[in-house]
Short mmCIF file of C-alpha atoms and ligand atoms in Angstrom, two decimals:
data_model
loop_
_atom_site.label_atom_id
_atom_site.label_comp_id
_atom_site.label_asym_id
_atom_site.label_seq_id
_atom_site.Cartn_x
_atom_site.Cartn_y
_atom_site.Cartn_z
CA MET A 1 48.78 -14.88 -32.49
CA HIS A 2 45.38 -14.74 -30.91
CA THR A 3 46.63 -13.71 -27.47
CA THR A 4 45.42 -10.18 -28.08
CA SER A 5 41.91 -11.25 -28.91
CA ASP A 6 41.94 -13.67 -25.97
CA ALA A 7 42.78 -10.78 -23.72
CA VAL A 8 39.95 -8.74 -25.18
CA VAL A 9 37.48 -11.61 -24.82
CA SER A 10 38.45 -12.30 -21.24
CA ALA A 11 38.26 -8.61 -20.42
CA VAL A 12 34.61 -8.45 -21.49
CA PRO A 13 33.07 -10.42 -18.63
CA ALA A 14 34.93 -8.27 -16.08
CA ASP A 15 33.64 -5.13 -17.82
CA VAL A 16 30.04 -6.25 -17.88
CA GLN A 17 30.10 -7.75 -14.40
CA ASP A 18 27.10 -6.42 -12.50
CA PHE A 19 28.46 -4.12 -9.77
CA LEU A 20 24.99 -3.95 -8.21
CA PRO A 21 23.52 -7.46 -8.21
CA LEU A 22 19.85 -7.32 -7.14
CA ASN A 23 17.77 -10.32 -6.07
CA GLY A 24 14.53 -8.39 -6.55
CA THR A 25 12.26 -5.93 -4.76
CA ASP A 26 12.43 -6.37 -1.00
CA TYR A 27 9.48 -4.15 -0.08
CA VAL A 28 7.69 -0.91 -0.94
CA GLU A 29 7.19 1.52 1.96
CA PHE A 30 4.41 4.08 1.90
CA TYR A 31 4.31 7.08 4.23
CA VAL A 32 0.63 7.53 5.06
CA GLY A 33 -1.55 9.73 7.27
CA ASN A 34 -3.04 6.83 9.21
CA ALA A 35 -1.20 3.52 8.92
CA LYS A 36 -3.67 1.59 11.06
CA GLN A 37 -6.54 2.43 8.73
CA ALA A 38 -4.43 2.04 5.57
CA ALA A 39 -3.42 -1.46 6.71
CA HIS A 40 -7.10 -2.35 7.10
CA PHE A 41 -7.79 -1.03 3.58
CA TYR A 42 -4.97 -3.00 1.95
CA LYS A 43 -5.99 -6.17 3.78
CA THR A 44 -9.70 -5.79 3.00
CA ALA A 45 -9.52 -4.44 -0.54
CA PHE A 46 -6.36 -6.13 -1.86
CA GLY A 47 -6.12 -9.28 0.27
CA PHE A 48 -2.84 -8.60 2.05
CA GLN A 49 -1.99 -10.53 5.23
CA SER A 50 -0.65 -9.14 8.51
CA LEU A 51 3.10 -9.81 8.87
CA ALA A 52 4.97 -7.48 11.25
CA TYR A 53 4.63 -4.32 13.29
CA ALA A 54 6.91 -1.68 14.81
CA GLY A 55 5.81 1.21 17.02
CA PRO A 56 5.73 2.40 20.63
CA GLU A 57 5.05 -1.16 21.85
CA THR A 58 8.33 -2.30 20.25
CA GLY A 59 10.36 0.68 21.44
CA VAL A 60 9.98 2.91 18.36
CA ARG A 61 8.92 6.37 19.52
CA ASP A 62 8.42 8.49 16.39
CA ARG A 63 6.41 6.22 14.08
CA ALA A 64 4.19 3.17 13.67
CA SER A 65 4.77 0.74 10.78
CA TYR A 66 2.55 -2.12 9.65
CA VAL A 67 4.05 -4.72 7.31
CA LEU A 68 1.67 -6.54 4.97
CA VAL A 69 2.45 -9.52 2.78
CA GLN A 70 0.88 -11.32 -0.16
CA ASN A 71 2.99 -14.02 -1.79
CA LYS A 72 6.33 -12.26 -2.57
CA LEU A 73 4.82 -8.80 -2.27
CA ARG A 74 5.61 -6.83 0.89
CA PHE A 75 4.22 -3.39 1.68
CA VAL A 76 5.19 -1.30 4.71
CA LEU A 77 2.74 1.40 5.83
CA THR A 78 4.36 3.98 8.09
CA THR A 79 2.78 6.93 9.88
CA PRO A 80 4.40 9.62 12.06
CA LEU A 81 3.53 9.91 15.75
CA GLN A 82 4.84 13.48 15.99
CA PRO A 83 4.49 16.51 13.71
CA ASP A 84 8.15 17.43 13.48
CA ASN A 85 9.79 14.46 11.78
CA ASP A 86 10.64 13.59 8.17
CA ILE A 87 7.66 11.27 7.86
CA ALA A 88 5.21 14.02 8.87
CA ARG A 89 6.90 16.50 6.52
CA HIS A 90 6.73 13.95 3.68
CA ILE A 91 2.98 13.52 4.17
CA THR A 92 2.30 17.27 4.46
CA GLU A 93 4.16 17.83 1.19
CA HIS A 94 3.20 14.79 -0.88
CA GLY A 95 0.12 13.27 0.74
CA ASP A 96 0.19 9.49 1.08
CA GLY A 97 2.93 8.18 -1.20
CA VAL A 98 5.86 5.86 -1.74
CA LYS A 99 8.97 6.78 0.25
CA VAL A 100 11.09 3.64 -0.15
CA LEU A 101 11.66 1.24 -3.02
CA ALA A 102 13.70 -1.34 -1.10
CA LEU A 103 15.96 -3.68 -3.05
CA TRP A 104 17.04 -7.12 -1.86
CA VAL A 105 20.81 -7.56 -2.10
CA ASP A 106 23.45 -9.99 -0.84
CA ASP A 107 25.80 -7.17 0.17
CA ALA A 108 24.27 -3.87 1.31
CA ARG A 109 27.68 -2.37 2.11
CA SER A 110 28.97 -2.98 -1.41
CA ALA A 111 25.68 -1.73 -2.92
CA PHE A 112 26.12 1.53 -1.03
CA GLU A 113 29.81 1.94 -1.86
CA GLU A 114 29.43 1.09 -5.57
CA THR A 115 26.50 3.46 -6.11
CA VAL A 116 27.86 6.33 -4.01
CA LYS A 117 31.23 6.00 -5.78
CA ARG A 118 29.32 6.50 -9.05
CA GLY A 119 27.53 9.61 -7.84
CA ALA A 120 24.54 8.52 -5.73
CA LYS A 121 23.61 10.85 -2.87
CA PRO A 122 23.78 8.88 0.41
CA TYR A 123 20.54 8.51 2.38
CA LEU A 124 21.54 5.85 4.91
CA GLU A 125 25.13 4.83 5.65
CA PRO A 126 25.42 1.04 5.97
CA VAL A 127 24.05 -0.03 9.35
CA THR A 128 24.03 -3.51 10.89
CA GLU A 129 21.06 -4.37 13.09
CA GLU A 130 20.39 -7.58 14.96
CA ASP A 131 17.87 -9.30 17.17
CA GLU A 132 17.24 -12.90 18.25
CA PHE A 133 16.54 -13.87 14.58
CA GLY A 134 19.91 -12.78 13.21
CA THR A 135 21.52 -9.83 11.47
CA VAL A 136 20.40 -7.44 8.73
CA VAL A 137 22.53 -4.83 6.97
CA ARG A 138 20.73 -1.84 5.47
CA SER A 139 21.95 1.14 3.45
CA GLY A 140 20.28 3.68 1.18
CA ILE A 141 20.56 6.32 -1.53
CA HIS A 142 18.35 9.14 -2.76
CA ILE A 143 16.55 8.91 -6.11
CA TYR A 144 14.02 11.30 -7.71
CA GLY A 145 12.15 13.73 -5.46
CA ASP A 146 12.04 12.63 -1.83
CA THR A 147 12.04 8.95 -2.84
CA VAL A 148 14.88 6.61 -1.81
CA HIS A 149 16.25 3.14 -2.50
CA LEU A 150 17.18 1.08 0.54
CA PHE A 151 19.47 -1.91 0.04
CA ILE A 152 18.46 -4.78 2.34
CA GLU A 153 20.89 -7.63 3.07
CA ARG A 154 18.99 -10.36 4.93
CA LYS A 155 20.96 -13.53 4.20
CA ASN A 156 21.77 -13.93 7.92
CA TYR A 157 18.23 -13.22 9.11
CA ASN A 158 15.13 -15.38 9.57
CA GLY A 159 12.77 -13.12 11.55
CA PRO A 160 9.34 -11.98 10.34
CA PHE A 161 10.61 -8.78 8.67
CA LEU A 162 13.51 -6.71 10.05
CA PRO A 163 15.10 -6.21 13.49
CA GLY A 164 12.90 -3.82 15.48
CA TYR A 165 9.71 -5.38 14.12
CA ARG A 166 7.71 -8.04 15.91
CA GLU A 167 5.37 -10.57 14.38
CA TRP A 168 1.91 -9.08 13.84
CA LYS A 169 -0.92 -11.59 14.25
CA THR A 170 -4.54 -10.60 13.71
CA ALA A 171 -7.90 -12.30 14.00
CA TYR A 172 -9.03 -10.51 10.81
CA ASN A 173 -7.36 -12.16 7.82
CA PRO A 174 -9.20 -11.73 4.50
CA THR A 175 -8.27 -14.20 1.75
CA ASP A 176 -5.65 -13.12 -0.75
CA THR A 177 -6.48 -11.98 -4.30
CA GLY A 178 -3.64 -13.68 -6.16
CA LEU A 179 -1.22 -10.74 -6.15
CA LEU A 180 2.28 -12.23 -6.49
CA TYR A 181 5.17 -9.75 -6.71
CA VAL A 182 6.22 -6.30 -7.96
CA ASP A 183 6.54 -6.38 -11.78
CA HIS A 184 7.76 -2.78 -12.11
CA CYS A 185 7.58 0.62 -10.35
CA VAL A 186 7.14 3.77 -12.39
CA GLY A 187 8.54 7.17 -11.44
CA ASN A 188 7.23 10.52 -12.66
CA VAL A 189 9.91 13.21 -12.97
CA GLY A 190 9.77 16.87 -13.98
CA TRP A 191 10.10 18.58 -17.37
CA HIS A 192 13.38 17.66 -19.13
CA GLU A 193 14.45 15.44 -16.22
CA MET A 194 13.81 12.01 -17.75
CA ASN A 195 17.28 11.67 -19.26
CA THR A 196 18.94 12.78 -16.02
CA TRP A 197 17.30 9.80 -14.30
CA VAL A 198 17.96 7.47 -17.21
CA ASP A 199 21.64 8.42 -16.85
CA PHE A 200 21.40 7.88 -13.09
CA TYR A 201 20.04 4.35 -13.48
CA GLU A 202 22.64 3.56 -16.17
CA LYS A 203 25.72 5.03 -14.53
CA VAL A 204 25.01 4.84 -10.81
CA MET A 205 22.93 1.63 -10.70
CA GLY A 206 24.27 -0.23 -13.79
CA PHE A 207 20.79 -0.56 -15.33
CA ARG A 208 20.12 -0.48 -19.07
CA ASN A 209 17.45 1.28 -21.11
CA LEU A 210 15.12 -1.52 -22.21
CA LEU A 211 12.48 0.48 -24.09
CA SER A 212 11.73 4.10 -24.93
CA PHE A 213 8.45 5.79 -25.76
CA ASP A 214 8.27 9.33 -27.05
CA ASP A 215 5.39 11.73 -27.22
CA LYS A 216 4.35 10.29 -30.62
CA ASP A 217 3.82 6.89 -28.98
CA ILE A 218 2.07 8.29 -25.93
CA SER A 219 -0.18 11.12 -26.90
CA THR A 220 -3.88 11.73 -27.23
CA GLU A 221 -5.70 14.69 -28.69
CA TYR A 222 -4.93 16.61 -25.51
CA SER A 223 -1.86 15.51 -23.65
CA ALA A 224 1.41 13.67 -23.96
CA LEU A 225 4.22 12.08 -22.02
CA MET A 226 7.55 10.40 -22.64
CA SER A 227 8.81 7.25 -20.95
CA LYS A 228 11.96 5.14 -20.75
CA VAL A 229 12.09 1.72 -19.11
CA MET A 230 15.21 1.00 -17.05
CA SER A 231 16.05 -2.58 -16.07
CA ASN A 232 18.76 -4.11 -13.93
CA GLY A 233 21.04 -6.83 -15.33
CA ASN A 234 18.93 -9.88 -14.45
CA GLY A 235 15.65 -8.13 -15.33
CA ARG A 236 14.12 -8.63 -11.88
CA VAL A 237 13.92 -4.91 -11.18
CA LYS A 238 12.38 -2.53 -13.71
CA PHE A 239 11.86 1.19 -13.23
CA PRO A 240 10.16 3.07 -16.09
CA ILE A 241 10.67 6.85 -15.87
CA ASN A 242 8.02 9.26 -17.21
CA GLU A 243 8.22 12.96 -17.95
CA PRO A 244 5.43 15.20 -19.22
CA ALA A 245 5.38 16.37 -22.84
CA GLU A 246 3.68 19.37 -24.44
CA GLY A 247 0.10 18.84 -25.58
CA LYS A 248 -3.00 20.96 -26.07
CA LYS A 249 -3.85 20.47 -22.42
CA LYS A 250 -2.19 19.42 -19.20
CA SER A 251 -0.35 16.09 -19.25
CA GLN A 252 -1.43 13.50 -16.67
CA ILE A 253 2.20 13.55 -15.50
CA GLU A 254 1.93 17.29 -14.87
CA GLU A 255 -1.24 16.75 -12.84
CA TYR A 256 0.67 14.21 -10.75
CA LEU A 257 3.62 16.59 -10.29
CA ASP A 258 1.25 19.40 -9.24
CA PHE A 259 -0.47 17.31 -6.60
CA TYR A 260 2.51 15.27 -5.41
CA ARG A 261 4.41 18.57 -5.47
CA GLY A 262 7.35 17.09 -7.31
CA PRO A 263 8.70 13.82 -8.67
CA GLY A 264 7.71 10.51 -7.12
CA VAL A 265 6.39 7.02 -7.70
CA GLN A 266 3.41 7.05 -10.06
CA HIS A 267 2.42 3.41 -10.00
CA VAL A 268 3.41 0.03 -8.68
CA ALA A 269 2.64 -2.80 -11.12
CA ILE A 270 1.76 -6.08 -9.42
CA ALA A 271 1.87 -9.45 -11.14
CA THR A 272 -0.86 -12.11 -11.03
CA ASN A 273 -1.15 -15.54 -12.70
CA ASN A 274 -4.88 -15.12 -13.27
CA ILE A 275 -5.91 -11.55 -13.91
CA ILE A 276 -9.61 -12.40 -14.38
CA GLU A 277 -9.83 -14.02 -10.93
CA THR A 278 -7.69 -11.31 -9.30
CA VAL A 279 -9.60 -8.36 -10.77
CA THR A 280 -12.97 -10.00 -10.07
CA ALA A 281 -11.93 -10.35 -6.41
CA LEU A 282 -10.58 -6.78 -6.23
CA GLN A 283 -13.74 -5.27 -7.76
CA ASP A 284 -15.92 -7.32 -5.39
CA ARG A 285 -13.94 -5.77 -2.54
CA GLY A 286 -14.43 -2.24 -3.81
CA VAL A 287 -11.21 -1.48 -5.72
CA GLU A 288 -11.98 1.00 -8.50
CA PHE A 289 -10.37 0.68 -11.92
CA LEU A 290 -10.03 2.93 -14.95
CA LYS A 291 -12.41 1.87 -17.69
CA VAL A 292 -11.97 2.11 -21.45
CA PRO A 293 -14.99 2.41 -23.79
CA GLY A 294 -16.66 -0.91 -24.74
CA SER A 295 -15.62 -0.26 -28.36
CA TYR A 296 -12.03 -1.10 -27.31
CA TYR A 297 -13.09 -4.76 -27.32
CA ASP A 298 -14.81 -4.67 -30.76
CA THR A 299 -11.45 -4.77 -32.55
CA LEU A 300 -9.28 -6.24 -29.79
CA LEU A 301 -8.75 -9.67 -31.34
CA ASP A 302 -7.91 -8.08 -34.70
CA ARG A 303 -5.15 -6.17 -32.95
CA VAL A 304 -3.71 -8.87 -30.68
CA GLY A 305 -4.67 -12.16 -32.39
CA HIS A 306 -5.60 -15.30 -30.47
CA ILE A 307 -5.64 -15.14 -26.68
CA ASP A 308 -6.44 -17.92 -24.21
CA GLU A 309 -9.02 -15.87 -22.28
CA ASP A 310 -12.67 -15.35 -23.17
CA LEU A 311 -13.39 -11.83 -24.37
CA LEU A 312 -16.53 -11.31 -22.31
CA PRO A 313 -14.98 -11.33 -18.80
CA LEU A 314 -12.16 -9.11 -20.05
CA LYS A 315 -14.71 -6.62 -21.35
CA GLU A 316 -16.87 -6.81 -18.23
CA LEU A 317 -13.87 -6.21 -15.98
CA GLY A 318 -12.17 -3.67 -18.27
CA ILE A 319 -8.94 -5.64 -18.66
CA LEU A 320 -6.66 -4.47 -21.50
CA VAL A 321 -4.56 -6.72 -23.76
CA ASP A 322 -1.43 -6.00 -25.79
CA ARG A 323 0.95 -8.16 -27.80
CA ASP A 324 4.65 -7.88 -28.61
CA ASP A 325 7.17 -10.14 -30.40
CA GLU A 326 7.38 -12.54 -27.47
CA GLY A 327 3.76 -12.99 -26.43
CA TYR A 328 0.97 -10.95 -24.92
CA LEU A 329 0.05 -9.31 -21.63
CA LEU A 330 -3.14 -8.40 -19.82
CA GLN A 331 -3.29 -5.29 -17.65
CA ILE A 332 -5.60 -2.93 -15.80
CA PHE A 333 -5.03 0.23 -13.75
CA THR A 334 -6.70 1.28 -10.52
CA LYS A 335 -7.88 4.80 -9.90
CA PRO A 336 -5.58 6.76 -7.55
CA LEU A 337 -5.47 5.17 -4.09
CA GLU A 338 -5.65 8.45 -2.18
CA ASP A 339 -7.54 11.72 -2.60
CA ARG A 340 -4.69 13.45 -4.40
CA PRO A 341 -4.55 12.16 -8.02
CA THR A 342 -1.13 10.56 -7.47
CA VAL A 343 -0.19 6.93 -6.76
CA PHE A 344 -2.12 4.03 -8.32
CA PHE A 345 -1.58 0.32 -8.99
CA GLU A 346 -1.42 -1.69 -12.18
CA ILE A 347 -2.39 -5.36 -12.16
CA ILE A 348 -0.53 -7.27 -14.87
CA GLN A 349 -0.45 -10.83 -16.16
CA ARG A 350 2.33 -11.61 -18.62
CA LYS A 351 1.94 -14.41 -21.12
CA GLY A 352 5.34 -14.18 -22.78
CA ALA A 353 5.33 -10.42 -23.40
CA LYS A 354 8.10 -8.47 -21.68
CA SER A 355 6.82 -5.04 -22.75
CA PHE A 356 4.48 -2.57 -21.02
CA GLY A 357 1.28 -2.30 -23.06
CA LYS A 358 2.19 0.33 -25.63
CA GLY A 359 -0.86 -0.64 -27.73
CA ASN A 360 -3.10 0.37 -24.81
CA PHE A 361 -1.56 3.76 -24.11
CA ARG A 362 -3.99 5.79 -26.15
CA ALA A 363 -7.20 4.15 -24.88
CA LEU A 364 -5.84 4.25 -21.38
CA PHE A 365 -4.74 7.87 -21.42
CA GLU A 366 -8.07 8.98 -22.83
CA SER A 367 -9.62 7.23 -19.87
CA ILE A 368 -7.26 9.03 -17.47
CA GLU A 369 -8.10 12.35 -19.14
CA ARG A 370 -11.81 11.81 -18.56
CA GLU A 371 -10.99 11.46 -14.86
CA GLN A 372 -8.66 14.48 -14.99
CA ALA A 373 -11.44 16.55 -16.56
CA LEU A 374 -13.82 15.53 -13.77
CA ARG A 375 -11.25 16.86 -11.28
CA GLY A 376 -10.97 20.11 -13.25
CA ASN A 377 -7.29 19.46 -13.98
CA LEU A 378 -7.22 18.90 -17.73
FE1 LIG B 401 3.13 0.04 -15.77
#
């Protein structure tokens, strides 16, 4: 008599089976105006190490790419060598920015087929590449703006990065700063487009909406935005999506959209196990962070309760703290990393909390608005 319910129960796992299993972020690729100099900046300022290189010396004619690594974090910096290719056009339009959010998969062919079947626009048909270190399969789909996801299958590969790249060894190797891996990557999309991309991540990628913030959560006297956090099944890949909201003055998201000339990646959040040590090292090396007023710290412990860290270094460095049901987190945001007010980094240390610092939004956005006003864009 319970055959029917058995059937229902056994049908559930098949229904919820993840059609796009992701092992994590594989790398983030930036298209930049001068990759050689950008690589030096990321090594010097952020403590990345040299990993791999592709360019004319390796048989690539139209670009040069430098791969940097720090723990599980991999950045690729790519610059065009001619004016008439997609990389050059991307930089003319957007300035330096994120082109590729690459995802590490066990089956790049299936990742492509499953997402395209559900409506993704193809960017790269599955392609198998090999060299003396083995075989890699890559495929890709378009997401917001000119940004793409590449699916990277590297289970049969043990080279330094990907076929076509050679090991890049340098005499100049600054020490690392404790940056560990990508915690989340945030996309800014246009007016009324947030739910289109929430639907995309739900239907095409099989993600779920973890958290939502509306303009009442994220508004200051002047400007507002809305945000929804999308997460894959195992929680290793999280993509919050922001859209601007109406306020008295221009939203920071609108400023981004104006200068990036469309949707794109707003920030990459990078995890550390010791934010005080990491941010001390980054500031010593010249990385500039957004600062909140000192008064933020007067009432901090009333808001978040006991924390393990001393208050003084947090205040001196400008590190923010927020608590949720599961624990707390510490976070800080860099100023934009290029002259256009577009892409920046977040440094985050999680101590149980799985949220994104909602309690800091107001203080933080007022800080961003002070910078916006200095640029004449508020
Ligand atoms: Fe963030």
